[in-house]
Short mmCIF file of N, CA and C in Angstrom, two decimals:
data_model
loop_
_atom_site.label_atom_id
_atom_site.label_comp_id
_atom_site.label_asym_id
_atom_site.label_seq_id
_atom_site.Cartn_x
_atom_site.Cartn_y
_atom_site.Cartn_z
N GLN A 8 51.23 -64.54 1.59
CA GLN A 8 51.93 -64.21 2.82
C GLN A 8 51.97 -62.69 2.96
N VAL A 9 51.19 -62.18 3.92
CA VAL A 9 51.11 -60.74 4.10
C VAL A 9 50.70 -60.44 5.54
N GLN A 10 51.20 -59.35 6.06
CA GLN A 10 50.81 -58.86 7.37
C GLN A 10 49.96 -57.60 7.19
N LEU A 11 48.92 -57.48 8.00
CA LEU A 11 47.97 -56.39 7.89
C LEU A 11 47.87 -55.65 9.21
N VAL A 12 47.86 -54.33 9.15
CA VAL A 12 47.72 -53.50 10.33
C VAL A 12 46.67 -52.44 10.07
N GLU A 13 45.62 -52.44 10.90
CA GLU A 13 44.56 -51.45 10.78
C GLU A 13 44.84 -50.26 11.69
N SER A 14 44.28 -49.12 11.31
CA SER A 14 44.35 -47.93 12.13
C SER A 14 43.18 -47.02 11.78
N GLY A 15 42.95 -46.02 12.60
CA GLY A 15 41.96 -45.01 12.30
C GLY A 15 40.70 -45.07 13.13
N GLY A 16 40.54 -46.09 13.95
CA GLY A 16 39.36 -46.18 14.78
C GLY A 16 39.38 -45.13 15.88
N GLY A 17 38.24 -44.99 16.54
CA GLY A 17 38.14 -44.03 17.61
C GLY A 17 36.73 -43.91 18.12
N LEU A 18 36.54 -42.95 19.01
CA LEU A 18 35.24 -42.65 19.59
C LEU A 18 34.66 -41.43 18.91
N VAL A 19 33.50 -41.59 18.30
CA VAL A 19 32.85 -40.50 17.58
C VAL A 19 31.37 -40.48 17.94
N GLN A 20 30.71 -39.41 17.53
CA GLN A 20 29.28 -39.27 17.74
C GLN A 20 28.51 -39.72 16.51
N ALA A 21 27.27 -40.08 16.71
CA ALA A 21 26.41 -40.45 15.59
C ALA A 21 26.40 -39.36 14.54
N GLY A 22 26.51 -39.78 13.29
CA GLY A 22 26.56 -38.84 12.17
C GLY A 22 27.96 -38.48 11.74
N ASP A 23 28.95 -38.77 12.55
CA ASP A 23 30.33 -38.47 12.22
C ASP A 23 30.88 -39.46 11.20
N SER A 24 32.10 -39.20 10.78
CA SER A 24 32.80 -40.05 9.83
C SER A 24 34.14 -40.49 10.39
N LEU A 25 34.61 -41.63 9.92
CA LEU A 25 35.94 -42.13 10.22
C LEU A 25 36.55 -42.70 8.96
N ARG A 26 37.85 -42.70 8.92
CA ARG A 26 38.59 -43.28 7.81
C ARG A 26 39.53 -44.34 8.38
N LEU A 27 39.23 -45.59 8.10
CA LEU A 27 40.04 -46.69 8.56
C LEU A 27 41.02 -47.10 7.47
N SER A 28 42.25 -47.35 7.86
CA SER A 28 43.28 -47.77 6.92
C SER A 28 43.80 -49.14 7.28
N CYS A 29 44.16 -49.89 6.27
CA CYS A 29 44.79 -51.20 6.43
C CYS A 29 46.03 -51.20 5.57
N VAL A 30 47.18 -51.32 6.20
CA VAL A 30 48.46 -51.29 5.50
C VAL A 30 49.05 -52.69 5.51
N ALA A 31 49.45 -53.15 4.34
CA ALA A 31 50.00 -54.48 4.17
C ALA A 31 51.51 -54.44 4.04
N SER A 32 52.15 -55.47 4.56
CA SER A 32 53.59 -55.62 4.41
C SER A 32 53.93 -57.10 4.41
N GLY A 33 55.17 -57.41 4.07
CA GLY A 33 55.60 -58.79 4.07
C GLY A 33 56.37 -59.16 2.83
N PRO A 34 56.67 -60.44 2.67
CA PRO A 34 57.53 -60.86 1.57
C PRO A 34 56.86 -60.82 0.20
N GLU A 35 55.53 -60.81 0.16
CA GLU A 35 54.86 -60.75 -1.13
C GLU A 35 55.08 -59.38 -1.75
N PRO A 36 55.71 -59.33 -2.90
CA PRO A 36 56.06 -58.01 -3.45
C PRO A 36 54.92 -57.29 -4.15
N ASN A 37 53.86 -58.01 -4.47
CA ASN A 37 52.78 -57.42 -5.23
C ASN A 37 51.48 -57.48 -4.43
N PHE A 38 51.12 -56.34 -3.84
CA PHE A 38 49.91 -56.26 -3.05
C PHE A 38 48.66 -56.53 -3.88
N SER A 39 48.74 -56.28 -5.16
CA SER A 39 47.60 -56.50 -6.02
C SER A 39 47.26 -57.98 -6.20
N ASN A 40 48.06 -58.87 -5.68
CA ASN A 40 47.73 -60.29 -5.69
C ASN A 40 46.57 -60.61 -4.73
N TYR A 41 46.27 -59.70 -3.82
CA TYR A 41 45.29 -59.94 -2.78
C TYR A 41 44.04 -59.10 -2.97
N ALA A 42 42.90 -59.75 -2.90
CA ALA A 42 41.67 -59.03 -2.62
C ALA A 42 41.59 -58.79 -1.12
N VAL A 43 40.99 -57.69 -0.72
CA VAL A 43 40.95 -57.31 0.69
C VAL A 43 39.52 -57.00 1.10
N GLY A 44 39.16 -57.50 2.26
CA GLY A 44 37.85 -57.23 2.81
C GLY A 44 37.93 -56.63 4.20
N TRP A 45 36.82 -56.08 4.63
CA TRP A 45 36.65 -55.59 5.99
C TRP A 45 35.50 -56.35 6.64
N PHE A 46 35.72 -56.73 7.89
CA PHE A 46 34.71 -57.36 8.71
C PHE A 46 34.63 -56.60 10.03
N ARG A 47 33.54 -56.79 10.75
CA ARG A 47 33.44 -56.17 12.06
C ARG A 47 32.82 -57.15 13.04
N GLN A 48 33.14 -56.93 14.30
CA GLN A 48 32.65 -57.80 15.35
C GLN A 48 32.24 -56.95 16.54
N ALA A 49 30.95 -56.97 16.83
CA ALA A 49 30.42 -56.28 18.00
C ALA A 49 30.45 -57.22 19.19
N PRO A 50 30.39 -56.68 20.40
CA PRO A 50 30.41 -57.55 21.58
C PRO A 50 29.30 -58.59 21.55
N GLY A 51 29.66 -59.81 21.86
CA GLY A 51 28.69 -60.88 21.95
C GLY A 51 28.26 -61.50 20.64
N THR A 52 28.95 -61.18 19.56
CA THR A 52 28.59 -61.72 18.26
C THR A 52 29.84 -62.09 17.48
N GLY A 53 29.63 -62.77 16.38
CA GLY A 53 30.72 -63.14 15.50
C GLY A 53 31.05 -62.04 14.51
N ARG A 54 32.04 -62.30 13.71
CA ARG A 54 32.45 -61.32 12.71
C ARG A 54 31.48 -61.30 11.54
N VAL A 55 31.16 -60.09 11.10
CA VAL A 55 30.19 -59.86 10.05
C VAL A 55 30.86 -59.14 8.89
N PHE A 56 30.50 -59.55 7.70
CA PHE A 56 31.06 -58.95 6.50
C PHE A 56 30.64 -57.50 6.35
N VAL A 57 31.60 -56.65 5.99
CA VAL A 57 31.34 -55.23 5.79
C VAL A 57 31.55 -54.83 4.34
N ALA A 58 32.72 -55.14 3.79
CA ALA A 58 33.04 -54.71 2.43
C ALA A 58 34.20 -55.51 1.89
N ASP A 59 34.30 -55.56 0.58
CA ASP A 59 35.39 -56.26 -0.10
C ASP A 59 35.74 -55.52 -1.37
N LEU A 60 37.01 -55.55 -1.71
CA LEU A 60 37.50 -54.95 -2.95
C LEU A 60 38.42 -55.92 -3.64
N GLY A 61 38.16 -56.16 -4.92
CA GLY A 61 38.94 -57.10 -5.68
C GLY A 61 40.38 -56.66 -5.87
N ARG A 62 41.20 -57.61 -6.25
CA ARG A 62 42.63 -57.35 -6.38
C ARG A 62 42.95 -56.30 -7.42
N ASN A 63 42.10 -56.17 -8.41
CA ASN A 63 42.30 -55.17 -9.45
C ASN A 63 41.63 -53.84 -9.12
N GLY A 64 40.94 -53.78 -7.98
CA GLY A 64 40.25 -52.57 -7.60
C GLY A 64 39.01 -52.28 -8.40
N ASP A 65 38.50 -53.27 -9.11
CA ASP A 65 37.37 -53.05 -10.00
C ASP A 65 36.05 -53.52 -9.43
N ARG A 66 36.06 -54.53 -8.58
CA ARG A 66 34.84 -55.09 -8.05
C ARG A 66 34.72 -54.81 -6.56
N THR A 67 33.55 -54.36 -6.15
CA THR A 67 33.27 -54.10 -4.75
C THR A 67 32.05 -54.88 -4.31
N ALA A 68 31.99 -55.15 -3.02
CA ALA A 68 30.83 -55.77 -2.41
C ALA A 68 30.66 -55.19 -1.02
N TYR A 69 29.41 -55.00 -0.59
CA TYR A 69 29.13 -54.40 0.70
C TYR A 69 28.06 -55.19 1.42
N GLY A 70 28.18 -55.23 2.73
CA GLY A 70 27.11 -55.75 3.53
C GLY A 70 25.91 -54.83 3.47
N SER A 71 24.73 -55.40 3.59
CA SER A 71 23.51 -54.62 3.41
C SER A 71 23.36 -53.51 4.44
N SER A 72 23.89 -53.68 5.63
CA SER A 72 23.72 -52.70 6.69
C SER A 72 24.59 -51.46 6.50
N VAL A 73 25.59 -51.53 5.63
CA VAL A 73 26.51 -50.41 5.45
C VAL A 73 26.49 -49.84 4.04
N LYS A 74 25.86 -50.52 3.12
CA LYS A 74 25.85 -50.07 1.74
C LYS A 74 25.21 -48.69 1.64
N GLY A 75 25.89 -47.79 0.93
CA GLY A 75 25.43 -46.43 0.81
C GLY A 75 26.06 -45.49 1.82
N ARG A 76 26.66 -46.03 2.86
CA ARG A 76 27.32 -45.21 3.88
C ARG A 76 28.82 -45.42 3.92
N PHE A 77 29.27 -46.63 3.64
CA PHE A 77 30.69 -46.96 3.69
C PHE A 77 31.22 -47.14 2.27
N THR A 78 32.50 -46.84 2.10
CA THR A 78 33.15 -46.99 0.81
C THR A 78 34.52 -47.62 1.00
N ILE A 79 34.81 -48.66 0.22
CA ILE A 79 36.11 -49.30 0.27
C ILE A 79 36.91 -48.89 -0.96
N SER A 80 38.19 -48.65 -0.76
CA SER A 80 39.08 -48.29 -1.86
C SER A 80 40.47 -48.81 -1.56
N ARG A 81 41.33 -48.80 -2.57
CA ARG A 81 42.69 -49.28 -2.35
C ARG A 81 43.67 -48.47 -3.18
N ASP A 82 44.89 -48.41 -2.67
CA ASP A 82 46.01 -47.81 -3.36
C ASP A 82 47.13 -48.84 -3.33
N ASN A 83 47.24 -49.61 -4.38
CA ASN A 83 48.20 -50.70 -4.40
C ASN A 83 49.64 -50.20 -4.33
N ALA A 84 49.89 -49.01 -4.84
CA ALA A 84 51.24 -48.46 -4.78
C ALA A 84 51.67 -48.20 -3.34
N LYS A 85 50.71 -47.95 -2.45
CA LYS A 85 50.99 -47.71 -1.05
C LYS A 85 50.64 -48.91 -0.17
N ASN A 86 50.27 -50.02 -0.78
CA ASN A 86 49.89 -51.23 -0.04
C ASN A 86 48.82 -50.94 1.00
N THR A 87 47.84 -50.16 0.61
CA THR A 87 46.85 -49.67 1.56
C THR A 87 45.44 -49.86 1.04
N VAL A 88 44.57 -50.29 1.93
CA VAL A 88 43.13 -50.34 1.67
C VAL A 88 42.45 -49.46 2.70
N VAL A 89 41.50 -48.68 2.25
CA VAL A 89 40.81 -47.73 3.10
C VAL A 89 39.33 -48.05 3.16
N LEU A 90 38.77 -47.95 4.34
CA LEU A 90 37.33 -48.03 4.51
C LEU A 90 36.85 -46.69 5.06
N GLN A 91 36.10 -45.98 4.26
CA GLN A 91 35.53 -44.70 4.66
C GLN A 91 34.15 -44.95 5.26
N LEU A 92 33.98 -44.56 6.51
CA LEU A 92 32.74 -44.77 7.23
C LEU A 92 32.06 -43.42 7.41
N ASN A 93 30.91 -43.25 6.79
CA ASN A 93 30.14 -42.02 6.88
C ASN A 93 28.81 -42.27 7.57
N SER A 94 28.23 -41.20 8.06
CA SER A 94 26.90 -41.27 8.70
C SER A 94 26.85 -42.38 9.73
N LEU A 95 27.82 -42.39 10.60
CA LEU A 95 27.94 -43.48 11.55
C LEU A 95 26.77 -43.52 12.53
N LYS A 96 26.39 -44.72 12.89
CA LYS A 96 25.31 -44.98 13.82
C LYS A 96 25.85 -45.76 15.01
N PRO A 97 25.17 -45.67 16.15
CA PRO A 97 25.62 -46.47 17.29
C PRO A 97 25.75 -47.95 16.99
N GLU A 98 24.91 -48.48 16.13
CA GLU A 98 24.98 -49.89 15.80
C GLU A 98 26.19 -50.26 14.96
N ASP A 99 26.95 -49.26 14.50
CA ASP A 99 28.21 -49.53 13.81
C ASP A 99 29.35 -49.80 14.78
N THR A 100 29.11 -49.63 16.06
CA THR A 100 30.14 -49.87 17.06
C THR A 100 30.62 -51.31 16.99
N ALA A 101 31.92 -51.48 16.82
CA ALA A 101 32.50 -52.81 16.68
C ALA A 101 34.01 -52.67 16.54
N VAL A 102 34.67 -53.80 16.63
CA VAL A 102 36.07 -53.88 16.21
C VAL A 102 36.07 -54.20 14.72
N TYR A 103 36.79 -53.41 13.96
CA TYR A 103 36.85 -53.58 12.51
C TYR A 103 38.17 -54.22 12.12
N TYR A 104 38.09 -55.28 11.32
CA TYR A 104 39.24 -56.03 10.88
C TYR A 104 39.37 -55.97 9.37
N CYS A 105 40.58 -55.83 8.88
CA CYS A 105 40.81 -56.06 7.47
C CYS A 105 41.39 -57.46 7.29
N ALA A 106 41.15 -58.02 6.13
CA ALA A 106 41.57 -59.38 5.85
C ALA A 106 41.84 -59.53 4.36
N ALA A 107 42.77 -60.40 4.03
CA ALA A 107 43.20 -60.57 2.65
C ALA A 107 42.95 -62.00 2.17
N ARG A 108 42.63 -62.11 0.92
CA ARG A 108 42.44 -63.41 0.27
C ARG A 108 43.08 -63.41 -1.09
N THR A 109 43.46 -64.58 -1.55
CA THR A 109 43.98 -64.74 -2.90
C THR A 109 43.02 -65.49 -3.80
N GLY A 110 41.93 -65.94 -3.24
CA GLY A 110 40.91 -66.64 -4.00
C GLY A 110 39.61 -66.61 -3.26
N GLY A 111 38.65 -67.36 -3.76
CA GLY A 111 37.35 -67.42 -3.12
C GLY A 111 36.45 -66.28 -3.53
N LEU A 112 35.47 -66.01 -2.68
CA LEU A 112 34.43 -65.04 -2.98
C LEU A 112 34.37 -63.96 -1.92
N PRO A 113 33.91 -62.77 -2.29
CA PRO A 113 33.76 -61.70 -1.31
C PRO A 113 32.84 -62.09 -0.18
N GLY A 114 33.28 -61.81 1.03
CA GLY A 114 32.45 -62.03 2.20
C GLY A 114 32.45 -63.44 2.75
N THR A 115 33.11 -64.36 2.08
CA THR A 115 33.20 -65.74 2.58
C THR A 115 34.34 -65.80 3.58
N MET A 116 34.01 -65.88 4.84
CA MET A 116 34.96 -65.70 5.92
C MET A 116 36.19 -66.59 5.78
N THR A 117 35.97 -67.85 5.47
CA THR A 117 37.07 -68.80 5.44
C THR A 117 38.01 -68.60 4.26
N ASP A 118 37.61 -67.80 3.29
CA ASP A 118 38.47 -67.54 2.15
C ASP A 118 39.57 -66.53 2.47
N TYR A 119 39.40 -65.77 3.54
CA TYR A 119 40.39 -64.78 3.93
C TYR A 119 41.41 -65.44 4.84
N LYS A 120 42.65 -65.50 4.39
CA LYS A 120 43.68 -66.25 5.09
C LYS A 120 44.58 -65.39 5.97
N PHE A 121 44.52 -64.09 5.81
CA PHE A 121 45.37 -63.18 6.57
C PHE A 121 44.51 -62.09 7.18
N TRP A 122 44.71 -61.85 8.47
CA TRP A 122 43.88 -60.93 9.24
C TRP A 122 44.72 -59.94 10.02
N GLY A 123 44.22 -58.72 10.12
CA GLY A 123 44.82 -57.74 10.98
C GLY A 123 44.35 -57.89 12.41
N GLN A 124 44.86 -57.02 13.28
CA GLN A 124 44.56 -57.11 14.71
C GLN A 124 43.27 -56.42 15.09
N GLY A 125 42.73 -55.60 14.22
CA GLY A 125 41.49 -54.90 14.47
C GLY A 125 41.70 -53.51 15.02
N THR A 126 40.72 -52.65 14.76
CA THR A 126 40.71 -51.30 15.31
C THR A 126 39.30 -50.99 15.80
N GLN A 127 39.21 -50.41 16.99
CA GLN A 127 37.92 -50.20 17.64
C GLN A 127 37.24 -48.94 17.12
N VAL A 128 35.99 -49.09 16.73
CA VAL A 128 35.13 -47.97 16.38
C VAL A 128 33.98 -47.93 17.37
N THR A 129 33.82 -46.81 18.05
CA THR A 129 32.75 -46.63 19.00
C THR A 129 31.95 -45.40 18.63
N VAL A 130 30.65 -45.56 18.45
CA VAL A 130 29.78 -44.47 18.03
C VAL A 130 28.76 -44.22 19.13
N SER A 131 28.79 -43.03 19.69
CA SER A 131 27.86 -42.67 20.75
C SER A 131 26.66 -41.94 20.17
N SER A 132 25.56 -41.95 20.92
CA SER A 132 24.33 -41.30 20.47
C SER A 132 24.44 -39.79 20.61
#
């Protein structure tokens, strides 16, 4: 049981960087119980896996289109997961969502039971 709120999106130019944050709150006292992932959804398509970080902060997974450019990290003391987006391209334009799971596998959509509202990232040429 956790609530997630994303922030940090905006309008940037190709090659720029953004730092997206996902802050968790709720009755669960230990944020480290949750693995957290990021997904994105561009207009006219479904949500696509971007990145995942294990509950212990030791295991990461990235979608092939962002690997090498994006980095996921977490600060459990601040109940926060960050997605650093570097070298942004127009094709990165999407609504970015963070999501939490207590089991399952990275990138398996149905394993994430808690979702944020999303934050818009728009990258112009």
